[in-house]
Amino acid sequence: MGETDESCLFCKIVAGDIPAEIVAESEHTIAFRDINPQAPTHVLVIPRRHEPDIASLADAAPLEAAELLSMTRKIATDDGHDDYRLVFNNGAGAQQTVFHCHGHVVAGRDLTWPPG
Ligand code: 5GP
Ligand code: ZN
């Protein structure tokens, strides 16, 4: 995988070519609100680098994966939530629809277990 993929929706958000409501940014990571929120807080946290999933990111750039994971707590607390769920859907069979690594930070309502 390369640094960017011109056909990738989330690479276009990273580049600023598609607008998004960005809530946090750092050197290698950005976070923006999901267009179809499933909870009062539903933020996607993504690497600027194009990698298909979190394991691929960790293999290619472990410090960038760590930066992404560290940002998740701030995303939740900035919205007033101490507790949150962090979900990575990996592969179409797990409902991944955008193949640029992204974690879903979900908070602000009762979260059941097991997830659906
Ligand atoms: P996945 O199903 O791949 O784990 O999650 C993809 C997420 O991206 C979905 O929750 C979907 O609502 C969100 N999404 C898809 N297109 C856009 C977009 O153009 N902007 C934003 N902010 N979110 C998007
Ligand atoms: Zn991408």
JSON list of C-alpha atoms and ligand atoms in Angstrom, two decimals:
[
{"chain": "A", "resi": 1, "resn": "MET", "atom": "CA", "xyz": [0.00, 0.00, 0.00]},
{"chain": "A", "resi": 2, "resn": "GLY", "atom": "CA", "xyz": [1.17, 3.51, -0.76]},
{"chain": "A", "resi": 3, "resn": "GLU", "atom": "CA", "xyz": [0.92, 6.80, 1.05]},
{"chain": "A", "resi": 4, "resn": "THR", "atom": "CA", "xyz": [-2.27, 7.78, -0.81]},
{"chain": "A", "resi": 5, "resn": "ASP", "atom": "CA", "xyz": [-4.79, 6.14, -3.14]},
{"chain": "A", "resi": 6, "resn": "GLU", "atom": "CA", "xyz": [-6.45, 8.59, -5.50]},
{"chain": "A", "resi": 7, "resn": "SER", "atom": "CA", "xyz": [-9.60, 6.50, -5.73]},
{"chain": "A", "resi": 8, "resn": "CYS", "atom": "CA", "xyz": [-10.03, 6.34, -1.94]},
{"chain": "A", "resi": 9, "resn": "LEU", "atom": "CA", "xyz": [-12.79, 8.37, -0.24]},
{"chain": "A", "resi": 10, "resn": "PHE", "atom": "CA", "xyz": [-10.86, 8.85, 3.00]},
{"chain": "A", "resi": 11, "resn": "CYS", "atom": "CA", "xyz": [-7.67, 9.87, 1.17]},
{"chain": "A", "resi": 12, "resn": "LYS", "atom": "CA", "xyz": [-9.82, 12.61, -0.40]},
{"chain": "A", "resi": 13, "resn": "ILE", "atom": "CA", "xyz": [-10.92, 13.72, 3.08]},
{"chain": "A", "resi": 14, "resn": "VAL", "atom": "CA", "xyz": [-7.26, 13.73, 4.20]},
{"chain": "A", "resi": 15, "resn": "ALA", "atom": "CA", "xyz": [-6.39, 15.87, 1.17]},
{"chain": "A", "resi": 16, "resn": "GLY", "atom": "CA", "xyz": [-9.28, 18.27, 1.86]},
{"chain": "A", "resi": 17, "resn": "ASP", "atom": "CA", "xyz": [-10.94, 17.46, -1.47]},
{"chain": "A", "resi": 18, "resn": "ILE", "atom": "CA", "xyz": [-14.09, 16.19, 0.29]},
{"chain": "A", "resi": 19, "resn": "PRO", "atom": "CA", "xyz": [-15.31, 18.20, 3.29]},
{"chain": "A", "resi": 20, "resn": "ALA", "atom": "CA", "xyz": [-15.58, 16.64, 6.74]},
{"chain": "A", "resi": 21, "resn": "GLU", "atom": "CA", "xyz": [-16.23, 17.91, 10.25]},
{"chain": "A", "resi": 22, "resn": "ILE", "atom": "CA", "xyz": [-12.73, 17.44, 11.63]},
{"chain": "A", "resi": 23, "resn": "VAL", "atom": "CA", "xyz": [-12.53, 17.22, 15.44]},
{"chain": "A", "resi": 24, "resn": "ALA", "atom": "CA", "xyz": [-8.83, 16.39, 15.96]},
{"chain": "A", "resi": 25, "resn": "GLU", "atom": "CA", "xyz": [-5.64, 16.35, 13.92]},
{"chain": "A", "resi": 26, "resn": "SER", "atom": "CA", "xyz": [-2.02, 15.39, 14.48]},
{"chain": "A", "resi": 27, "resn": "GLU", "atom": "CA", "xyz": [0.98, 14.72, 12.31]},
{"chain": "A", "resi": 28, "resn": "HIS", "atom": "CA", "xyz": [-0.16, 11.34, 11.02]},
{"chain": "A", "resi": 29, "resn": "THR", "atom": "CA", "xyz": [-3.80, 11.14, 12.11]},
{"chain": "A", "resi": 30, "resn": "ILE", "atom": "CA", "xyz": [-7.10, 12.94, 11.59]},
{"chain": "A", "resi": 31, "resn": "ALA", "atom": "CA", "xyz": [-10.53, 12.45, 13.17]},
{"chain": "A", "resi": 32, "resn": "PHE", "atom": "CA", "xyz": [-13.88, 13.56, 11.79]},
{"chain": "A", "resi": 33, "resn": "ARG", "atom": "CA", "xyz": [-17.55, 12.94, 12.51]},
{"chain": "A", "resi": 34, "resn": "ASP", "atom": "CA", "xyz": [-19.22, 10.01, 10.76]},
{"chain": "A", "resi": 35, "resn": "ILE", "atom": "CA", "xyz": [-21.73, 11.16, 8.14]},
{"chain": "A", "resi": 36, "resn": "ASN", "atom": "CA", "xyz": [-24.25, 8.59, 9.44]},
{"chain": "A", "resi": 37, "resn": "PRO", "atom": "CA", "xyz": [-23.77, 8.65, 13.23]},
{"chain": "A", "resi": 38, "resn": "GLN", "atom": "CA", "xyz": [-24.84, 5.63, 15.26]},
{"chain": "A", "resi": 39, "resn": "ALA", "atom": "CA", "xyz": [-24.53, 7.43, 18.62]},
{"chain": "A", "resi": 40, "resn": "PRO", "atom": "CA", "xyz": [-24.34, 11.02, 19.92]},
{"chain": "A", "resi": 41, "resn": "THR", "atom": "CA", "xyz": [-20.58, 10.78, 19.46]},
{"chain": "A", "resi": 42, "resn": "HIS", "atom": "CA", "xyz": [-19.51, 8.82, 16.37]},
{"chain": "A", "resi": 43, "resn": "VAL", "atom": "CA", "xyz": [-16.11, 9.89, 15.13]},
{"chain": "A", "resi": 44, "resn": "LEU", "atom": "CA", "xyz": [-13.83, 8.17, 12.61]},
{"chain": "A", "resi": 45, "resn": "VAL", "atom": "CA", "xyz": [-10.12, 8.28, 13.41]},
{"chain": "A", "resi": 46, "resn": "ILE", "atom": "CA", "xyz": [-7.87, 7.54, 10.45]},
{"chain": "A", "resi": 47, "resn": "PRO", "atom": "CA", "xyz": [-4.21, 7.62, 9.47]},
{"chain": "A", "resi": 48, "resn": "ARG", "atom": "CA", "xyz": [-3.25, 10.12, 6.80]},
{"chain": "A", "resi": 49, "resn": "ARG", "atom": "CA", "xyz": [-1.35, 7.25, 5.16]},
{"chain": "A", "resi": 50, "resn": "HIS", "atom": "CA", "xyz": [-3.46, 4.92, 3.02]},
{"chain": "A", "resi": 51, "resn": "GLU", "atom": "CA", "xyz": [-3.50, 1.46, 4.61]},
{"chain": "A", "resi": 52, "resn": "PRO", "atom": "CA", "xyz": [-6.50, -0.86, 4.34]},
{"chain": "A", "resi": 53, "resn": "ASP", "atom": "CA", "xyz": [-6.85, -1.76, 8.02]},
{"chain": "A", "resi": 54, "resn": "ILE", "atom": "CA", "xyz": [-5.31, -1.28, 11.46]},
{"chain": "A", "resi": 55, "resn": "ALA", "atom": "CA", "xyz": [-3.11, -4.38, 11.33]},
{"chain": "A", "resi": 56, "resn": "SER", "atom": "CA", "xyz": [-1.62, -3.26, 8.01]},
{"chain": "A", "resi": 57, "resn": "LEU", "atom": "CA", "xyz": [-1.00, 0.17, 9.51]},
{"chain": "A", "resi": 58, "resn": "ALA", "atom": "CA", "xyz": [0.69, -1.38, 12.55]},
{"chain": "A", "resi": 59, "resn": "ASP", "atom": "CA", "xyz": [2.91, -3.48, 10.26]},
{"chain": "A", "resi": 60, "resn": "ALA", "atom": "CA", "xyz": [3.84, -0.56, 8.00]},
{"chain": "A", "resi": 61, "resn": "ALA", "atom": "CA", "xyz": [4.09, 2.25, 10.54]},
{"chain": "A", "resi": 62, "resn": "PRO", "atom": "CA", "xyz": [3.69, 1.16, 14.18]},
{"chain": "A", "resi": 63, "resn": "LEU", "atom": "CA", "xyz": [4.21, 4.64, 15.62]},
{"chain": "A", "resi": 64, "resn": "GLU", "atom": "CA", "xyz": [1.43, 5.97, 13.38]},
{"chain": "A", "resi": 65, "resn": "ALA", "atom": "CA", "xyz": [-0.87, 3.20, 14.61]},
{"chain": "A", "resi": 66, "resn": "ALA", "atom": "CA", "xyz": [-0.03, 4.12, 18.21]},
{"chain": "A", "resi": 67, "resn": "GLU", "atom": "CA", "xyz": [-0.69, 7.81, 17.50]},
{"chain": "A", "resi": 68, "resn": "LEU", "atom": "CA", "xyz": [-4.11, 6.91, 16.10]},
{"chain": "A", "resi": 69, "resn": "LEU", "atom": "CA", "xyz": [-4.98, 4.77, 19.13]},
{"chain": "A", "resi": 70, "resn": "SER", "atom": "CA", "xyz": [-3.83, 7.46, 21.56]},
{"chain": "A", "resi": 71, "resn": "MET", "atom": "CA", "xyz": [-6.07, 10.05, 19.92]},
{"chain": "A", "resi": 72, "resn": "THR", "atom": "CA", "xyz": [-9.24, 8.05, 20.63]},
{"chain": "A", "resi": 73, "resn": "ARG", "atom": "CA", "xyz": [-9.46, 8.97, 24.32]},
{"chain": "A", "resi": 74, "resn": "LYS", "atom": "CA", "xyz": [-9.18, 12.70, 23.61]},
{"chain": "A", "resi": 75, "resn": "ILE", "atom": "CA", "xyz": [-11.93, 12.42, 20.98]},
{"chain": "A", "resi": 76, "resn": "ALA", "atom": "CA", "xyz": [-14.29, 10.92, 23.58]},
{"chain": "A", "resi": 77, "resn": "THR", "atom": "CA", "xyz": [-13.37, 13.26, 26.44]},
{"chain": "A", "resi": 78, "resn": "ASP", "atom": "CA", "xyz": [-13.62, 16.34, 24.22]},
{"chain": "A", "resi": 79, "resn": "ASP", "atom": "CA", "xyz": [-17.27, 15.35, 23.67]},
{"chain": "A", "resi": 80, "resn": "GLY", "atom": "CA", "xyz": [-17.73, 14.83, 27.43]},
{"chain": "A", "resi": 81, "resn": "HIS", "atom": "CA", "xyz": [-17.50, 11.04, 27.56]},
{"chain": "A", "resi": 82, "resn": "ASP", "atom": "CA", "xyz": [-15.14, 9.08, 29.81]},
{"chain": "A", "resi": 83, "resn": "ASP", "atom": "CA", "xyz": [-16.31, 5.76, 28.38]},
{"chain": "A", "resi": 84, "resn": "TYR", "atom": "CA", "xyz": [-16.40, 4.89, 24.73]},
{"chain": "A", "resi": 85, "resn": "ARG", "atom": "CA", "xyz": [-16.25, 2.00, 22.31]},
{"chain": "A", "resi": 86, "resn": "LEU", "atom": "CA", "xyz": [-13.54, 1.73, 19.66]},
{"chain": "A", "resi": 87, "resn": "VAL", "atom": "CA", "xyz": [-14.49, -0.46, 16.68]},
{"chain": "A", "resi": 88, "resn": "PHE", "atom": "CA", "xyz": [-12.45, -1.49, 13.67]},
{"chain": "A", "resi": 89, "resn": "ASN", "atom": "CA", "xyz": [-14.39, -3.42, 11.03]},
{"chain": "A", "resi": 90, "resn": "ASN", "atom": "CA", "xyz": [-11.84, -5.54, 9.17]},
{"chain": "A", "resi": 91, "resn": "GLY", "atom": "CA", "xyz": [-12.97, -6.92, 5.82]},
{"chain": "A", "resi": 92, "resn": "ALA", "atom": "CA", "xyz": [-16.27, -6.89, 3.96]},
{"chain": "A", "resi": 93, "resn": "GLY", "atom": "CA", "xyz": [-17.54, -9.81, 6.02]},
{"chain": "A", "resi": 94, "resn": "ALA", "atom": "CA", "xyz": [-17.17, -7.64, 9.13]},
{"chain": "A", "resi": 95, "resn": "GLN", "atom": "CA", "xyz": [-19.06, -4.72, 7.48]},
{"chain": "A", "resi": 96, "resn": "GLN", "atom": "CA", "xyz": [-15.97, -2.75, 6.41]},
{"chain": "A", "resi": 97, "resn": "THR", "atom": "CA", "xyz": [-17.12, -0.57, 3.51]},
{"chain": "A", "resi": 98, "resn": "VAL", "atom": "CA", "xyz": [-14.26, 1.95, 3.21]},
{"chain": "A", "resi": 99, "resn": "PHE", "atom": "CA", "xyz": [-10.91, 0.26, 2.78]},
{"chain": "A", "resi": 100, "resn": "HIS", "atom": "CA", "xyz": [-8.79, 2.97, 4.36]},
{"chain": "A", "resi": 101, "resn": "CYS", "atom": "CA", "xyz": [-8.06, 2.13, 8.00]},
{"chain": "A", "resi": 102, "resn": "HIS", "atom": "CA", "xyz": [-10.50, 3.78, 10.39]},
{"chain": "A", "resi": 103, "resn": "GLY", "atom": "CA", "xyz": [-11.52, 3.31, 13.99]},
{"chain": "A", "resi": 104, "resn": "HIS", "atom": "CA", "xyz": [-15.05, 4.21, 15.03]},
{"chain": "A", "resi": 105, "resn": "VAL", "atom": "CA", "xyz": [-15.13, 6.10, 18.35]},
{"chain": "A", "resi": 106, "resn": "VAL", "atom": "CA", "xyz": [-18.68, 5.61, 19.63]},
{"chain": "A", "resi": 107, "resn": "ALA", "atom": "CA", "xyz": [-20.02, 7.14, 22.85]},
{"chain": "A", "resi": 108, "resn": "GLY", "atom": "CA", "xyz": [-22.91, 8.94, 24.47]},
{"chain": "A", "resi": 109, "resn": "ARG", "atom": "CA", "xyz": [-25.48, 6.18, 24.73]},
{"chain": "A", "resi": 110, "resn": "ASP", "atom": "CA", "xyz": [-25.78, 2.80, 26.44]},
{"chain": "A", "resi": 111, "resn": "LEU", "atom": "CA", "xyz": [-23.62, 0.33, 24.53]},
{"chain": "A", "resi": 112, "resn": "THR", "atom": "CA", "xyz": [-24.62, -3.31, 24.66]},
{"chain": "A", "resi": 113, "resn": "TRP", "atom": "CA", "xyz": [-22.38, -6.37, 24.60]},
{"chain": "A", "resi": 114, "resn": "PRO", "atom": "CA", "xyz": [-21.93, -8.47, 22.52]},
{"chain": "A", "resi": 115, "resn": "PRO", "atom": "CA", "xyz": [-22.05, -6.01, 19.63]},
{"chain": "A", "resi": 116, "resn": "GLY", "atom": "CA", "xyz": [-24.24, -6.77, 16.63]},
{"chain": "B", "resi": 1, "resn": "5GP", "atom": "P1", "xyz": [-17.03, 0.90, 7.81]},
{"chain": "B", "resi": 1, "resn": "5GP", "atom": "O1", "xyz": [-18.38, 0.31, 7.51]},
{"chain": "B", "resi": 1, "resn": "5GP", "atom": "O2", "xyz": [-16.10, 0.79, 6.63]},
{"chain": "B", "resi": 1, "resn": "5GP", "atom": "O3", "xyz": [-16.42, 0.37, 9.08]},
{"chain": "B", "resi": 1, "resn": "5GP", "atom": "O4", "xyz": [-17.28, 2.44, 8.12]},
{"chain": "B", "resi": 1, "resn": "5GP", "atom": "C1", "xyz": [-17.31, 3.43, 7.14]},
{"chain": "B", "resi": 1, "resn": "5GP", "atom": "C2", "xyz": [-17.99, 4.62, 7.77]},
{"chain": "B", "resi": 1, "resn": "5GP", "atom": "O5", "xyz": [-17.73, 5.75, 6.96]},
{"chain": "B", "resi": 1, "resn": "5GP", "atom": "C3", "xyz": [-19.50, 4.49, 7.89]},
{"chain": "B", "resi": 1, "resn": "5GP", "atom": "O6", "xyz": [-19.88, 4.58, 9.26]},
{"chain": "B", "resi": 1, "resn": "5GP", "atom": "C4", "xyz": [-20.03, 5.64, 7.05]},
{"chain": "B", "resi": 1, "resn": "5GP", "atom": "O7", "xyz": [-21.16, 6.25, 7.62]},
{"chain": "B", "resi": 1, "resn": "5GP", "atom": "C5", "xyz": [-18.86, 6.60, 7.01]},
{"chain": "B", "resi": 1, "resn": "5GP", "atom": "N1", "xyz": [-18.79, 7.40, 5.80]},
{"chain": "B", "resi": 1, "resn": "5GP", "atom": "C6", "xyz": [-18.94, 6.99, 4.52]},
{"chain": "B", "resi": 1, "resn": "5GP", "atom": "N2", "xyz": [-18.79, 8.01, 3.66]},
{"chain": "B", "resi": 1, "resn": "5GP", "atom": "C7", "xyz": [-18.50, 9.11, 4.42]},
{"chain": "B", "resi": 1, "resn": "5GP", "atom": "C8", "xyz": [-18.21, 10.48, 4.11]},
{"chain": "B", "resi": 1, "resn": "5GP", "atom": "O8", "xyz": [-18.18, 10.89, 2.94]},
{"chain": "B", "resi": 1, "resn": "5GP", "atom": "N3", "xyz": [-17.99, 11.31, 5.14]},
{"chain": "B", "resi": 1, "resn": "5GP", "atom": "C9", "xyz": [-18.01, 10.89, 6.44]},
{"chain": "B", "resi": 1, "resn": "5GP", "atom": "N4", "xyz": [-17.77, 11.80, 7.40]},
{"chain": "B", "resi": 1, "resn": "5GP", "atom": "N5", "xyz": [-18.25, 9.60, 6.79]},
{"chain": "B", "resi": 1, "resn": "5GP", "atom": "C10", "xyz": [-18.50, 8.73, 5.78]},
{"chain": "B", "resi": 2, "resn": "ZN", "atom": "ZN", "xyz": [-7.10, 6.04, 1.50]}
]
